[in-house]
Short mmCIF file of C-alpha atoms in Angstrom, two decimals:
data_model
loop_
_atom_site.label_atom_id
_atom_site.label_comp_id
_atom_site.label_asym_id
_atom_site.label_seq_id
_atom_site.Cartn_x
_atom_site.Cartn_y
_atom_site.Cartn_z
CA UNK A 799 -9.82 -3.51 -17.85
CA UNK A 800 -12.77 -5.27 -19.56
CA UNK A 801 -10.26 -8.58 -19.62
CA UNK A 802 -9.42 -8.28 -15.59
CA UNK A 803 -12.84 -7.78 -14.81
CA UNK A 804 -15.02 -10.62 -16.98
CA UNK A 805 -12.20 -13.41 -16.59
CA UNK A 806 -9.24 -12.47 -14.00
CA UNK A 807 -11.70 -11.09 -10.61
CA UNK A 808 -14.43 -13.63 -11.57
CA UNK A 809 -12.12 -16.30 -12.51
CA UNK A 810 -13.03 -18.96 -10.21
CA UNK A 811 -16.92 -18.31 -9.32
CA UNK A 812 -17.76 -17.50 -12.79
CA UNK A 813 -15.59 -19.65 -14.81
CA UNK A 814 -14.27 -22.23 -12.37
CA UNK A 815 -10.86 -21.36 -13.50
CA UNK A 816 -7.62 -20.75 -11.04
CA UNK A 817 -5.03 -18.12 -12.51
CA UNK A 818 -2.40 -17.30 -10.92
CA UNK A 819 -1.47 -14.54 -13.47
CA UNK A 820 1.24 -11.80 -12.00
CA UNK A 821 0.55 -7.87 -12.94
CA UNK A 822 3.20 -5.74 -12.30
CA UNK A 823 1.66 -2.56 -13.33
CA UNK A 824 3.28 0.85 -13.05
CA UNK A 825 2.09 3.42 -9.68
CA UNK A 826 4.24 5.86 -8.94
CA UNK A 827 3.03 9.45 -8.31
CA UNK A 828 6.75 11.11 -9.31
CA UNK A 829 6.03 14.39 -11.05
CA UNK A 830 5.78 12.70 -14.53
CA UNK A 831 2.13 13.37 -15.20
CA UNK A 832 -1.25 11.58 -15.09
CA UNK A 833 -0.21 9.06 -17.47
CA UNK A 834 2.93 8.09 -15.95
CA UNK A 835 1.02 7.74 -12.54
CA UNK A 836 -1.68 5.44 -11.61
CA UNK A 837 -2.50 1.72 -12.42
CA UNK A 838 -5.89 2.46 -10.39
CA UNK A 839 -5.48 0.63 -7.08
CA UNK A 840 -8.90 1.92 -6.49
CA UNK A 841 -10.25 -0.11 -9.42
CA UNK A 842 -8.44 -3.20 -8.83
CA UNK A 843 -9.83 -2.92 -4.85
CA UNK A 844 -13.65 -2.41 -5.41
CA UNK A 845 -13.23 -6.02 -7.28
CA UNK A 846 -12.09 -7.39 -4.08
CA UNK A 847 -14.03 -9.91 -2.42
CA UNK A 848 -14.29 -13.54 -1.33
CA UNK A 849 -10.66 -13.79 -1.69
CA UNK A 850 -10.35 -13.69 -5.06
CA UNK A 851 -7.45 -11.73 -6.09
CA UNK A 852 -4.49 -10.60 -4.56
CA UNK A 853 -3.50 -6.81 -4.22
CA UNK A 854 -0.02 -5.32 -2.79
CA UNK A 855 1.69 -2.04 -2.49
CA UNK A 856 5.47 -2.97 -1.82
CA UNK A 857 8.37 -1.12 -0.01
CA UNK A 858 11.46 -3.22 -0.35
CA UNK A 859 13.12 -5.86 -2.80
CA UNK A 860 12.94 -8.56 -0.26
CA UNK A 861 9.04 -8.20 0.37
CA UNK A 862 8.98 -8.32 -3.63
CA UNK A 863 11.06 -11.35 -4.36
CA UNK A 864 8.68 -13.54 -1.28
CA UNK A 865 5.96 -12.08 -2.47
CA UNK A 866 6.58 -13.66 -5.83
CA UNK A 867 8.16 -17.10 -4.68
CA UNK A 868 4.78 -17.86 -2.26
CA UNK A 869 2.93 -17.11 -5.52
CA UNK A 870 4.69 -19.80 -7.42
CA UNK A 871 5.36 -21.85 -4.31
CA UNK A 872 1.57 -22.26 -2.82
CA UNK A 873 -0.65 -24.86 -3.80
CA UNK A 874 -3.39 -22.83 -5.01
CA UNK A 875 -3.71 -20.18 -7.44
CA UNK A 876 -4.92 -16.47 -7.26
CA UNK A 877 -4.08 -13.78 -9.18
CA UNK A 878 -1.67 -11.29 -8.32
CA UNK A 879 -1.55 -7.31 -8.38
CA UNK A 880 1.23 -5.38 -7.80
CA UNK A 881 1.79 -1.94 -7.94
CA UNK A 882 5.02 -1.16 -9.00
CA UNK A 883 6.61 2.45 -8.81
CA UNK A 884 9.64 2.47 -10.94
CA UNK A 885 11.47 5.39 -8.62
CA UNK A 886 11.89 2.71 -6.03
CA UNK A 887 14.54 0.37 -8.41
CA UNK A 888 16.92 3.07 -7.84
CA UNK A 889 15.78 4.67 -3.94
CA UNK A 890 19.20 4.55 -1.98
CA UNK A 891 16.56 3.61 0.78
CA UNK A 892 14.49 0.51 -1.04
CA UNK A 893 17.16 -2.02 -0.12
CA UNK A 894 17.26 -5.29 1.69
CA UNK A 895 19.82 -7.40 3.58
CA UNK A 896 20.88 -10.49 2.41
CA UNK A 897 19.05 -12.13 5.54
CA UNK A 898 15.62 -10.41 5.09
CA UNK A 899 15.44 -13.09 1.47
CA UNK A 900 17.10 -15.69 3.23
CA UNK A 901 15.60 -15.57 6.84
CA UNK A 902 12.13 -13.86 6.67
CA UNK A 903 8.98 -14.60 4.86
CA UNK A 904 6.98 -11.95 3.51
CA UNK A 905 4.55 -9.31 6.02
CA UNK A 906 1.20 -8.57 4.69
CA UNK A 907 1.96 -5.90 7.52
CA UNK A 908 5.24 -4.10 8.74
CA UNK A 909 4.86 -2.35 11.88
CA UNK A 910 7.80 0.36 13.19
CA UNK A 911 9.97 0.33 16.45
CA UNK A 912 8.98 3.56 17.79
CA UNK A 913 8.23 3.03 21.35
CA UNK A 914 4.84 4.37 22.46
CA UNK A 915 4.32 6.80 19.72
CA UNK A 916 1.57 9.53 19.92
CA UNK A 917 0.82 8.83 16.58
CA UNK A 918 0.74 6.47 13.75
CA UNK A 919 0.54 6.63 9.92
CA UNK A 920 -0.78 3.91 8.31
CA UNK A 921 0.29 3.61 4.71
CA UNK A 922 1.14 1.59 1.58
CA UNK A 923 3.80 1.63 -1.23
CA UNK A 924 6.36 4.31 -1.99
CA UNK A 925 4.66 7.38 -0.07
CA UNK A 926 6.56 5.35 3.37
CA UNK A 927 10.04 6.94 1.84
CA UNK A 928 8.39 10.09 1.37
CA UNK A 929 7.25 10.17 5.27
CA UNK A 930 10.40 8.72 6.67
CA UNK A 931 12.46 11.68 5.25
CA UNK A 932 10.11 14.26 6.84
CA UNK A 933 9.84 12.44 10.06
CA UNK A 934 13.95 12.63 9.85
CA UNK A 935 13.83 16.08 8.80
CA UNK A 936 10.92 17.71 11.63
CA UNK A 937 12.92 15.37 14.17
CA UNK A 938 9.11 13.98 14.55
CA UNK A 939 10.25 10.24 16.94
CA UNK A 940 7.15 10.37 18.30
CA UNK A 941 5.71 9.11 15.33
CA UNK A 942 5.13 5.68 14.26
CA UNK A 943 4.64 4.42 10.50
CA UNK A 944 2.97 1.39 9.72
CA UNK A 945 3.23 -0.10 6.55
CA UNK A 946 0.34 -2.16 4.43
CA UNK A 947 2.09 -4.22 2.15
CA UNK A 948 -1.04 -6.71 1.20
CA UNK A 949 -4.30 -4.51 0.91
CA UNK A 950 -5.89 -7.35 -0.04
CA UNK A 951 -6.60 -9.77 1.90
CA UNK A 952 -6.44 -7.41 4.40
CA UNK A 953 -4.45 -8.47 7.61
CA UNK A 954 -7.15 -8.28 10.04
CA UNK A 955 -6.06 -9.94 12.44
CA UNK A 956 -2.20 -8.17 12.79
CA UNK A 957 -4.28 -5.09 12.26
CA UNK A 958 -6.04 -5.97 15.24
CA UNK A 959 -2.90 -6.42 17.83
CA UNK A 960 -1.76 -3.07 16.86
CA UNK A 961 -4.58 -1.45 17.75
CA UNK A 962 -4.55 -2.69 20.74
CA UNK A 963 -0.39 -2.02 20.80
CA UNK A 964 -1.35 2.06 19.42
CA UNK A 965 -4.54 2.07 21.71
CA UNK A 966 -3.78 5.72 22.73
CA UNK A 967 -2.53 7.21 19.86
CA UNK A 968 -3.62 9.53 16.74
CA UNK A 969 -3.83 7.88 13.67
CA UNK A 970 -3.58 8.88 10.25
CA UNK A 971 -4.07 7.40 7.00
CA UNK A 972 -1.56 8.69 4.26
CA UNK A 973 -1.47 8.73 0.63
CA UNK A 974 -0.26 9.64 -2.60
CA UNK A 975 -3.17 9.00 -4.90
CA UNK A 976 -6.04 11.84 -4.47
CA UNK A 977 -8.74 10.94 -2.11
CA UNK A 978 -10.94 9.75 -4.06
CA UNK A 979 -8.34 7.21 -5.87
CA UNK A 980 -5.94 5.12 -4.31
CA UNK A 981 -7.15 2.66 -0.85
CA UNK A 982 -8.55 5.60 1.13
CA UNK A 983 -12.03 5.23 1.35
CA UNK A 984 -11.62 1.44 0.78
CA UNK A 985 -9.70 0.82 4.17
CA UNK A 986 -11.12 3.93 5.85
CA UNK A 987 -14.31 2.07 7.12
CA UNK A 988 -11.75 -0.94 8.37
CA UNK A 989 -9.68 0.82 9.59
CA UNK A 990 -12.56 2.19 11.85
CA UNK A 991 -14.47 -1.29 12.87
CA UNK A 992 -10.94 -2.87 13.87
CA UNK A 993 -9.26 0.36 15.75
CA UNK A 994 -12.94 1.13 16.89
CA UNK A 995 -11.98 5.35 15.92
CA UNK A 996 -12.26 7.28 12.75
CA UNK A 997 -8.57 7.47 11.35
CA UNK A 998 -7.79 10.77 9.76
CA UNK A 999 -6.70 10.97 6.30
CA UNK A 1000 -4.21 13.03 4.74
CA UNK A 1001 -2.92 13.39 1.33
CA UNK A 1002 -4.25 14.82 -1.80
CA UNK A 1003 -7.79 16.42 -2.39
CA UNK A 1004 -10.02 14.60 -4.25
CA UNK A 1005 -9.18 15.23 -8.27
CA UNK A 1006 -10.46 14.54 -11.60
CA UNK A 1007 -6.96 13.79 -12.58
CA UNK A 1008 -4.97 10.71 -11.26
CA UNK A 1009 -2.46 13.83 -10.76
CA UNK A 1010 -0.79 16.97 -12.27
CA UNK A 1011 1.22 17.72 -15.03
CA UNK A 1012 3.79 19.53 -13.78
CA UNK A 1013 6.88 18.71 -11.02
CA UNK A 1014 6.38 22.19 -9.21
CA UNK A 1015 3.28 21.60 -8.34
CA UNK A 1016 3.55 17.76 -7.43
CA UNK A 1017 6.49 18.92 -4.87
CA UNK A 1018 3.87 21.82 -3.77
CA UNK A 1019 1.35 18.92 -2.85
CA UNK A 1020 3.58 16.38 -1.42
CA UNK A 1021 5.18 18.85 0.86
CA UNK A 1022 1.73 19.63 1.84
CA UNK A 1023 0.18 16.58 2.76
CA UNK A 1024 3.52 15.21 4.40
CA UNK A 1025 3.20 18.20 7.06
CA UNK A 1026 -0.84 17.09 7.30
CA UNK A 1027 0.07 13.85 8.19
CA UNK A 1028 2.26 14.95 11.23
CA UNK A 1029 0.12 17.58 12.34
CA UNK A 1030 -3.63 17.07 11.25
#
């Protein structure tokens, strides 16, 4: 930590150095323990600012692999953070057509096809699975999930034509990481100047612990704040 925050965050206005350094680090909130859980987004977003490093929460293998070719292909450097939940190399759902490497590029923002939802969920990384299944399961269509692939830079401006696109709806923020962890009350004020409401959060309470040590009562939490997001 000392090393990512005296060299790689500071790297160009304190050192005049470019890096374009890749971190794969391991975030995936899977019943494994604390240890097994968190590579503190939360950390890694309060160094955030005048562009200087790169943060991202991925969902598929496609959004991985151009996310990694811009960072070698680009003319300039920035470091890269990645957070990189190992239960999504074997998800039957985290999978990509061979046209979404060879056609697309990658979205700093993926919106959802629902048509005039009365709410959206706005979230990042692995939790998406999580709500898709329940949304599948409750028969909940009339809800729309957004995901934030780049956190950082933020994607103000795509942010920005969906709210005008979700103008009516409810809209949640969801997460995995306790509240106090994880982007929460990073994007929560964002969230708020660019869709001019407060967006409601759910997910776990705010916790001393990145998260518990035993399965039972991660499924006892996850079921919890999955029915919170579709009914707060």
């Amino acid at each position: 930590q000392v090393v990512i925050d005296q060299f790689l965050a500071s790297s160009e206005s304190k050192w005049q150095r470019a890096s374009g350094i890749t971190l794969l680090l391991p975030h995936g909130y899977e019943g494994q323990g604390p240890e097994h859980s968190s590579a503190r987004l939360e950390r890694f977003l309060q160094l955030c600012a005048e562009d200087n490093i790169q943060v991202a929460n991925l969902t598929t293998p496609a959004q991985l692999f151009h996310m990694l070719r811009r960072q070698m292909k680009r003319d300039f450097r920035k470091p890269l953070v990645i957070m990189s939940p190992k239960s999504l190399l074997r998800h039957p759902a985290a999978v990509s057509k061979l046209a979404d490497f060879t056609e697309t590029n990658f979205q700093e923002i993926i919106d959802d096809s629902v048509a005039k939802p009365s709410r959206v969920i706005l979230c990042s990384g692995k939790v998406y699975y999580d709500l898709v299944d329940y949304r599948e399961k409750n028969k909940a269509a009339d809800t729309a999930i957004v995901r934030v692939e780049q956190l950082y830079p933020l994607h103000t401006e795509r942010l920005a034509e969906l709210a005008k696109k979700y103008a009516g709806a409810k809209l949640v923020w969801c997460q995995e990481e306790p509240e106090n962890m994880g982007a929460a009350r990073w994007i929560a004020p964002q969230l708020e100047t660019i869709f001019g409401r407060k967006v409601a959060y759910a997910g776990r309470t705010a916790a001393a612990s990145p998260a518990v040590g035993t399965l039972a009562v991660h499924r006892l939490l996850l079921a919890a704040f999955l029915k919170q997001a579709f009914t707060i």
